[in-house]
């Protein structure tokens, strides 16, 4: 089976340049298993516990290399992508609107102080922001927002787990707090519901029992297809089991940024395949894509490409699309690309 192993990819906004060397062995991990200092780990865990995820030092991304599903700080917000900035600001504005509705206040959003994120079948944002009241007094707020995998009809799935005035070190959770609220988000305006508030102690995901046959079927599909062919019951399982491979559904119903990322990753993958095997395939179309959240996302993409004679082949590529680097540039690694193997 022709296979191109893991290659770190430097991505520019003009063109996705694929390195022709520096190829990592297929069996090598995406992240090297560097030893983590015990003091750093203990400090990280203390910060998570004391700040509930809002105040994490910048050593967290290093820990995240070998321990997924941790809370990692998004460095300088102004160096993040425009979409990431807009998403965080939008969530902050929605959160302060919800706070006003629940408490009869008139705060106005001012600015984002910082934001952290946690991979969880989507992203959990921990956002610290400022807002001013009617007398222009500025308060610092915190909101925890689950930004999940889009629904089947392509609409966003957003839930505000809480919004509150940032507590002082001796106040704990006694501040005004708005508990978890599922939010229907439209592309025109983010309408905040004033009712349907879920109890603060209730889980974001209900602990529905998972059918054992479904789970075994899912695990069989992951093993046999290496993550590429997963039935659509995976998002249901993901409610209580994070870090699994989930189908993204109808590709054309995904957001523009997600579509562009998957197409770009596919084009990079076929370029790498050509460089490694002396071929001249050209990208044609996306067949389907699955995603696994791991301190970023791992995409399992099935796509088609045609050779110089116009013959179309189906390819598979596994791409790690990680947390942006310190300078704000994307961190992308094509783990492998290959012609899709036949069942035999």
Short mmCIF file of C-alpha atoms in Angstrom, two decimals:
data_model
loop_
_atom_site.label_atom_id
_atom_site.label_comp_id
_atom_site.label_asym_id
_atom_site.label_seq_id
_atom_site.Cartn_x
_atom_site.Cartn_y
_atom_site.Cartn_z
CA UNK A 1 0.00 0.00 0.00
CA UNK A 2 1.51 3.36 -1.00
CA UNK A 3 1.66 5.54 2.10
CA UNK A 4 3.28 8.85 2.92
CA UNK A 5 4.17 9.15 6.62
CA UNK A 6 3.90 12.06 9.06
CA UNK A 7 5.18 15.41 7.77
CA UNK A 8 5.01 18.71 9.71
CA UNK A 9 3.66 21.35 7.32
CA UNK A 10 4.38 25.08 7.43
CA UNK A 11 1.20 26.81 6.24
CA UNK A 12 1.19 30.31 4.75
CA UNK A 13 -1.85 32.39 3.85
CA UNK A 14 -0.69 32.59 0.22
CA UNK A 15 0.10 28.95 -0.57
CA UNK A 16 0.43 25.74 1.38
CA UNK A 17 4.05 24.74 0.77
CA UNK A 18 4.71 21.04 1.30
CA UNK A 19 8.21 19.98 2.40
CA UNK A 20 9.78 17.28 0.23
CA UNK A 21 12.05 16.09 3.04
CA UNK A 22 11.96 15.83 6.85
CA UNK A 23 9.61 12.85 6.59
CA UNK A 24 8.88 11.22 9.95
CA UNK A 25 8.58 7.44 10.22
CA UNK A 26 4.98 6.20 9.90
CA UNK A 27 4.99 4.60 13.36
CA UNK A 28 6.34 7.74 15.08
CA UNK A 29 3.95 9.72 17.26
CA UNK A 30 2.71 13.13 16.11
CA UNK A 31 3.93 14.47 19.46
CA UNK A 32 7.22 13.23 20.88
CA UNK A 33 6.87 11.70 24.33
CA UNK A 34 8.97 14.34 26.11
CA UNK A 35 9.11 13.93 29.86
CA UNK A 36 6.92 16.44 31.71
CA UNK A 37 8.34 18.08 34.82
CA UNK A 38 6.30 16.98 37.85
CA UNK A 39 6.38 20.48 39.35
CA UNK A 40 4.97 21.93 36.11
CA UNK A 41 2.22 19.31 36.03
CA UNK A 42 1.26 19.98 39.67
CA UNK A 43 1.29 23.72 39.03
CA UNK A 44 -0.92 23.26 35.97
CA UNK A 45 -3.43 21.14 37.91
CA UNK A 46 -3.46 23.68 40.76
CA UNK A 47 -4.14 26.51 38.31
CA UNK A 48 -6.99 24.59 36.68
CA UNK A 49 -8.55 23.85 40.07
CA UNK A 50 -8.13 27.35 41.54
CA UNK A 51 -9.14 29.30 38.41
CA UNK A 52 -11.63 26.73 37.06
CA UNK A 53 -9.76 26.85 33.76
CA UNK A 54 -9.55 30.60 33.26
CA UNK A 55 -6.00 31.35 34.40
CA UNK A 56 -3.46 28.90 32.98
CA UNK A 57 0.23 29.61 32.42
CA UNK A 58 1.67 29.10 28.96
CA UNK A 59 3.37 25.80 29.77
CA UNK A 60 -0.02 24.09 29.25
CA UNK A 61 0.42 23.64 25.46
CA UNK A 62 3.63 21.70 26.17
CA UNK A 63 1.77 19.39 28.55
CA UNK A 64 -0.99 19.06 25.95
CA UNK A 65 1.49 17.37 23.61
CA UNK A 66 1.17 14.15 25.55
CA UNK A 67 -2.02 14.68 27.53
CA UNK A 68 -5.03 15.58 25.40
CA UNK A 69 -8.27 17.23 26.57
CA UNK A 70 -6.42 19.74 28.73
CA UNK A 71 -7.27 23.42 28.94
CA UNK A 72 -4.77 25.44 26.93
CA UNK A 73 -4.42 29.21 26.70
CA UNK A 74 -4.96 30.89 23.34
CA UNK A 75 -1.98 33.20 23.27
CA UNK A 76 -2.21 36.79 22.00
CA UNK A 77 -5.82 36.98 20.78
CA UNK A 78 -4.90 39.49 18.07
CA UNK A 79 -2.59 36.87 16.53
CA UNK A 80 -5.40 34.30 16.28
CA UNK A 81 -7.34 33.84 13.05
CA UNK A 82 -10.08 36.35 12.28
CA UNK A 83 -12.72 33.65 12.69
CA UNK A 84 -11.37 32.65 16.12
CA UNK A 85 -11.34 36.30 17.24
CA UNK A 86 -14.88 36.86 15.95
CA UNK A 87 -16.11 33.67 17.63
CA UNK A 88 -14.69 34.61 21.04
CA UNK A 89 -16.00 38.19 20.84
CA UNK A 90 -19.42 36.95 19.71
CA UNK A 91 -19.60 34.48 22.61
CA UNK A 92 -18.62 37.27 25.02
CA UNK A 93 -21.35 39.58 23.71
CA UNK A 94 -23.94 36.82 23.90
CA UNK A 95 -22.83 36.00 27.44
CA UNK A 96 -23.19 39.57 28.70
CA UNK A 97 -26.61 39.81 27.02
CA UNK A 98 -27.66 36.64 28.85
CA UNK A 99 -26.31 38.04 32.14
CA UNK A 100 -28.31 41.25 31.61
CA UNK A 101 -31.51 39.32 30.85
CA UNK A 102 -31.14 37.13 33.91
CA UNK A 103 -30.21 39.87 36.37
CA UNK A 104 -31.93 42.98 34.99
CA UNK A 105 -28.61 44.71 34.25
CA UNK A 106 -27.42 46.88 31.35
CA UNK A 107 -23.79 45.92 30.90
CA UNK A 108 -22.15 46.53 27.52
CA UNK A 109 -19.27 44.45 26.20
CA UNK A 110 -15.90 46.25 26.19
CA UNK A 111 -13.05 43.87 25.35
CA UNK A 112 -11.70 40.32 25.65
CA UNK A 113 -9.01 39.96 28.31
CA UNK A 114 -7.97 36.40 27.42
CA UNK A 115 -9.36 33.05 26.34
CA UNK A 116 -8.51 29.40 26.95
CA UNK A 117 -9.85 26.37 25.13
CA UNK A 118 -10.42 22.67 25.78
CA UNK A 119 -11.10 20.04 23.15
CA UNK A 120 -14.37 18.26 23.93
CA UNK A 121 -16.28 16.96 20.87
CA UNK A 122 -16.01 20.55 19.72
CA UNK A 123 -14.42 23.28 21.84
CA UNK A 124 -15.07 24.55 25.36
CA UNK A 125 -14.03 28.20 25.57
CA UNK A 126 -13.05 29.76 28.90
CA UNK A 127 -13.34 33.49 28.16
CA UNK A 128 -12.42 36.40 30.43
CA UNK A 129 -13.78 39.73 29.21
CA UNK A 130 -14.72 43.21 30.42
CA UNK A 131 -18.06 45.01 30.27
CA UNK A 132 -19.26 48.40 31.54
CA UNK A 133 -22.52 49.25 33.30
CA UNK A 134 -24.82 52.24 32.74
CA UNK A 135 -22.46 54.41 34.83
CA UNK A 136 -19.46 53.27 32.73
CA UNK A 137 -18.04 51.25 35.62
CA UNK A 138 -16.03 48.38 34.14
CA UNK A 139 -16.36 44.86 35.55
CA UNK A 140 -14.46 41.71 34.58
CA UNK A 141 -16.60 38.72 33.60
CA UNK A 142 -15.99 35.03 32.94
CA UNK A 143 -18.02 32.78 30.66
CA UNK A 144 -17.64 29.09 29.86
CA UNK A 145 -19.06 28.22 26.43
CA UNK A 146 -19.41 24.85 24.70
CA UNK A 147 -19.09 25.32 20.93
CA UNK A 148 -19.93 21.88 19.60
CA UNK A 149 -19.98 19.94 16.36
CA UNK A 150 -22.62 21.53 14.06
CA UNK A 151 -26.07 19.93 14.08
CA UNK A 152 -27.24 17.69 11.22
CA UNK A 153 -28.87 20.66 9.46
CA UNK A 154 -25.55 22.56 9.58
CA UNK A 155 -26.58 25.10 12.25
CA UNK A 156 -24.13 25.78 15.09
CA UNK A 157 -24.48 24.03 18.45
CA UNK A 158 -23.61 26.47 21.25
CA UNK A 159 -24.31 26.17 24.97
CA UNK A 160 -23.39 28.74 27.62
CA UNK A 161 -22.44 26.75 30.71
CA UNK A 162 -22.31 29.91 32.82
CA UNK A 163 -21.51 33.63 32.83
CA UNK A 164 -20.54 35.55 35.97
CA UNK A 165 -18.65 38.52 37.35
CA UNK A 166 -15.12 37.23 37.95
CA UNK A 167 -14.93 36.16 41.60
CA UNK A 168 -12.16 37.43 43.84
CA UNK A 169 -9.88 34.84 45.39
CA UNK A 170 -12.01 34.59 48.55
CA UNK A 171 -15.43 34.63 46.89
CA UNK A 172 -15.38 31.32 45.04
CA UNK A 173 -18.66 30.60 43.26
CA UNK A 174 -20.86 32.88 45.35
CA UNK A 175 -21.06 35.57 42.67
CA UNK A 176 -24.06 36.19 40.40
CA UNK A 177 -24.06 33.28 38.00
CA UNK A 178 -26.11 32.31 34.97
CA UNK A 179 -26.22 28.52 34.53
CA UNK A 180 -26.10 26.45 31.35
CA UNK A 181 -28.27 27.72 28.50
CA UNK A 182 -28.50 26.03 25.07
CA UNK A 183 -28.33 28.78 22.45
CA UNK A 184 -29.75 28.68 18.93
CA UNK A 185 -27.32 30.70 16.80
CA UNK A 186 -28.33 32.22 13.46
CA UNK A 187 -25.96 33.71 10.90
CA UNK A 188 -27.78 37.04 11.09
CA UNK A 189 -28.00 37.62 14.84
CA UNK A 190 -27.22 35.69 17.99
CA UNK A 191 -30.59 35.55 19.72
CA UNK A 192 -30.30 34.75 23.43
CA UNK A 193 -33.17 32.80 25.04
CA UNK A 194 -34.52 34.31 28.27
CA UNK A 195 -35.94 31.00 29.47
CA UNK A 196 -35.11 27.30 29.19
CA UNK A 197 -32.32 27.70 31.74
CA UNK A 198 -30.79 24.40 32.81
CA UNK A 199 -29.88 23.84 36.45
CA UNK A 200 -26.31 24.89 37.25
CA UNK A 201 -25.35 21.42 38.48
CA UNK A 202 -26.74 19.67 35.40
CA UNK A 203 -24.28 18.24 32.90
CA UNK A 204 -23.91 19.94 29.50
CA UNK A 205 -24.46 16.48 28.03
CA UNK A 206 -27.09 14.25 29.61
CA UNK A 207 -25.68 10.88 30.67
CA UNK A 208 -27.85 8.84 28.33
CA UNK A 209 -27.06 5.15 28.40
CA UNK A 210 -25.12 4.02 25.35
CA UNK A 211 -26.24 0.79 23.71
CA UNK A 212 -23.44 -1.77 24.03
CA UNK A 213 -24.03 -3.05 20.49
CA UNK A 214 -23.68 0.51 19.13
CA UNK A 215 -20.45 1.02 21.05
CA UNK A 216 -18.98 -2.30 19.83
CA UNK A 217 -20.08 -1.48 16.28
CA UNK A 218 -18.43 1.94 16.55
CA UNK A 219 -15.15 0.47 17.86
CA UNK A 220 -15.18 -2.14 15.09
CA UNK A 221 -15.67 0.58 12.47
CA UNK A 222 -12.81 2.66 13.89
CA UNK A 223 -10.49 -0.36 13.90
CA UNK A 224 -11.42 -1.67 10.45
CA UNK A 225 -11.54 1.70 8.67
CA UNK A 226 -8.79 3.38 10.77
CA UNK A 227 -11.22 6.20 11.49
CA UNK A 228 -12.40 6.92 7.95
CA UNK A 229 -15.74 5.13 7.81
CA UNK A 230 -17.86 5.81 10.91
CA UNK A 231 -21.65 5.65 11.10
CA UNK A 232 -23.51 8.72 12.31
CA UNK A 233 -24.18 7.32 15.78
CA UNK A 234 -20.69 8.53 16.80
CA UNK A 235 -21.84 12.06 17.78
CA UNK A 236 -24.30 10.45 20.23
CA UNK A 237 -21.50 8.43 21.81
CA UNK A 238 -19.38 11.59 21.90
CA UNK A 239 -21.82 13.11 24.39
CA UNK A 240 -20.28 11.04 27.14
CA UNK A 241 -17.00 9.88 25.61
CA UNK A 242 -14.75 12.65 24.33
CA UNK A 243 -11.74 12.08 22.09
CA UNK A 244 -13.41 9.71 19.63
CA UNK A 245 -13.62 9.93 15.85
CA UNK A 246 -16.85 11.57 14.63
CA UNK A 247 -18.27 12.00 11.12
CA UNK A 248 -18.79 15.62 10.10
CA UNK A 249 -21.87 14.76 8.05
CA UNK A 250 -22.82 16.57 4.83
CA UNK A 251 -19.61 18.37 3.83
CA UNK A 252 -21.43 21.19 2.04
CA UNK A 253 -23.38 22.03 5.22
CA UNK A 254 -20.20 22.66 7.21
CA UNK A 255 -19.02 26.21 7.83
CA UNK A 256 -16.88 27.89 5.17
CA UNK A 257 -13.76 27.81 7.35
CA UNK A 258 -14.15 24.08 8.06
CA UNK A 259 -14.69 23.33 4.35
CA UNK A 260 -11.66 25.41 3.38
CA UNK A 261 -9.47 23.73 6.00
CA UNK A 262 -10.43 20.23 4.86
CA UNK A 263 -9.96 21.05 1.16
CA UNK A 264 -6.62 22.73 1.91
CA UNK A 265 -5.44 19.73 3.94
CA UNK A 266 -6.45 17.41 1.08
CA UNK A 267 -4.56 19.48 -1.49
CA UNK A 268 -1.48 19.49 0.74
CA UNK A 269 -1.77 15.73 1.15
CA UNK A 270 -1.99 14.99 -2.58
CA UNK A 271 0.97 17.31 -3.22
CA UNK A 272 2.99 15.36 -0.66
CA UNK A 273 1.90 12.07 -2.26
CA UNK A 274 3.06 13.35 -5.66
CA UNK A 275 6.42 14.49 -4.27
CA UNK A 276 7.06 11.17 -2.54
CA UNK A 277 5.94 8.91 -5.39
CA UNK A 278 6.71 10.94 -8.52
CA UNK A 279 3.04 11.20 -9.50
CA UNK A 280 0.98 14.10 -10.88
CA UNK A 281 -2.41 13.71 -9.22
CA UNK A 282 -4.67 16.77 -8.98
CA UNK A 283 -7.27 17.22 -6.24
CA UNK A 284 -10.87 16.72 -7.43
CA UNK A 285 -13.36 16.67 -4.56
CA UNK A 286 -14.05 15.73 -0.92
CA UNK A 287 -15.90 12.44 -0.43
CA UNK A 288 -16.33 12.79 3.34
CA UNK A 289 -14.46 13.82 6.49
CA UNK A 290 -14.37 12.71 10.12
CA UNK A 291 -12.84 14.57 13.05
CA UNK A 292 -11.22 13.73 16.39
CA UNK A 293 -10.61 16.51 18.93
CA UNK A 294 -7.12 16.33 20.49
CA UNK A 295 -5.72 19.73 21.60
CA UNK A 296 -6.68 20.83 18.10
CA UNK A 297 -8.27 18.43 15.64
CA UNK A 298 -7.28 15.32 13.73
CA UNK A 299 -9.08 15.16 10.38
CA UNK A 300 -9.69 11.84 8.65
CA UNK A 301 -10.37 12.93 5.06
CA UNK A 302 -11.46 10.82 2.10
CA UNK A 303 -11.07 12.66 -1.21
CA UNK A 304 -10.63 12.06 -4.93
CA UNK A 305 -7.82 13.11 -7.24
CA UNK A 306 -7.13 12.48 -10.92
CA UNK A 307 -3.85 11.56 -12.59
CA UNK A 308 -2.34 12.99 -15.79
CA UNK A 309 -4.60 10.75 -17.89
CA UNK A 310 -7.75 11.90 -16.09
CA UNK A 311 -8.17 8.64 -14.13
CA UNK A 312 -9.77 9.33 -10.75
CA UNK A 313 -8.51 7.60 -7.59
CA UNK A 314 -9.88 7.79 -4.04
CA UNK A 315 -7.38 8.84 -1.36
CA UNK A 316 -7.31 8.95 2.43
CA UNK A 317 -5.29 11.39 4.53
CA UNK A 318 -4.99 11.85 8.29
CA UNK A 319 -4.07 15.42 9.22
CA UNK A 320 -3.33 16.95 12.63
CA UNK A 321 -4.50 20.58 12.72
CA UNK A 322 -3.21 21.84 16.07
CA UNK A 323 -3.25 24.88 18.31
CA UNK A 324 -1.58 27.80 16.44
CA UNK A 325 2.10 28.45 17.19
CA UNK A 326 3.32 31.37 19.32
CA UNK A 327 3.64 33.63 16.28
CA UNK A 328 0.03 32.86 15.28
CA UNK A 329 0.87 30.67 12.28
CA UNK A 330 -1.07 27.40 11.90
CA UNK A 331 0.39 24.10 13.11
CA UNK A 332 -0.45 21.39 10.59
CA UNK A 333 1.01 17.90 10.21
CA UNK A 334 -0.02 15.46 7.49
CA UNK A 335 0.27 12.14 9.35
CA UNK A 336 -0.16 10.10 6.19
CA UNK A 337 -1.74 10.11 2.74
CA UNK A 338 -2.49 7.03 0.63
CA UNK A 339 -4.70 5.58 -2.09
CA UNK A 340 -7.72 4.13 -0.28
CA UNK A 341 -7.06 0.43 0.31
CA UNK A 342 -9.51 -2.15 -0.96
CA UNK A 343 -11.21 -4.47 1.53
CA UNK A 344 -8.90 -7.34 0.57
#
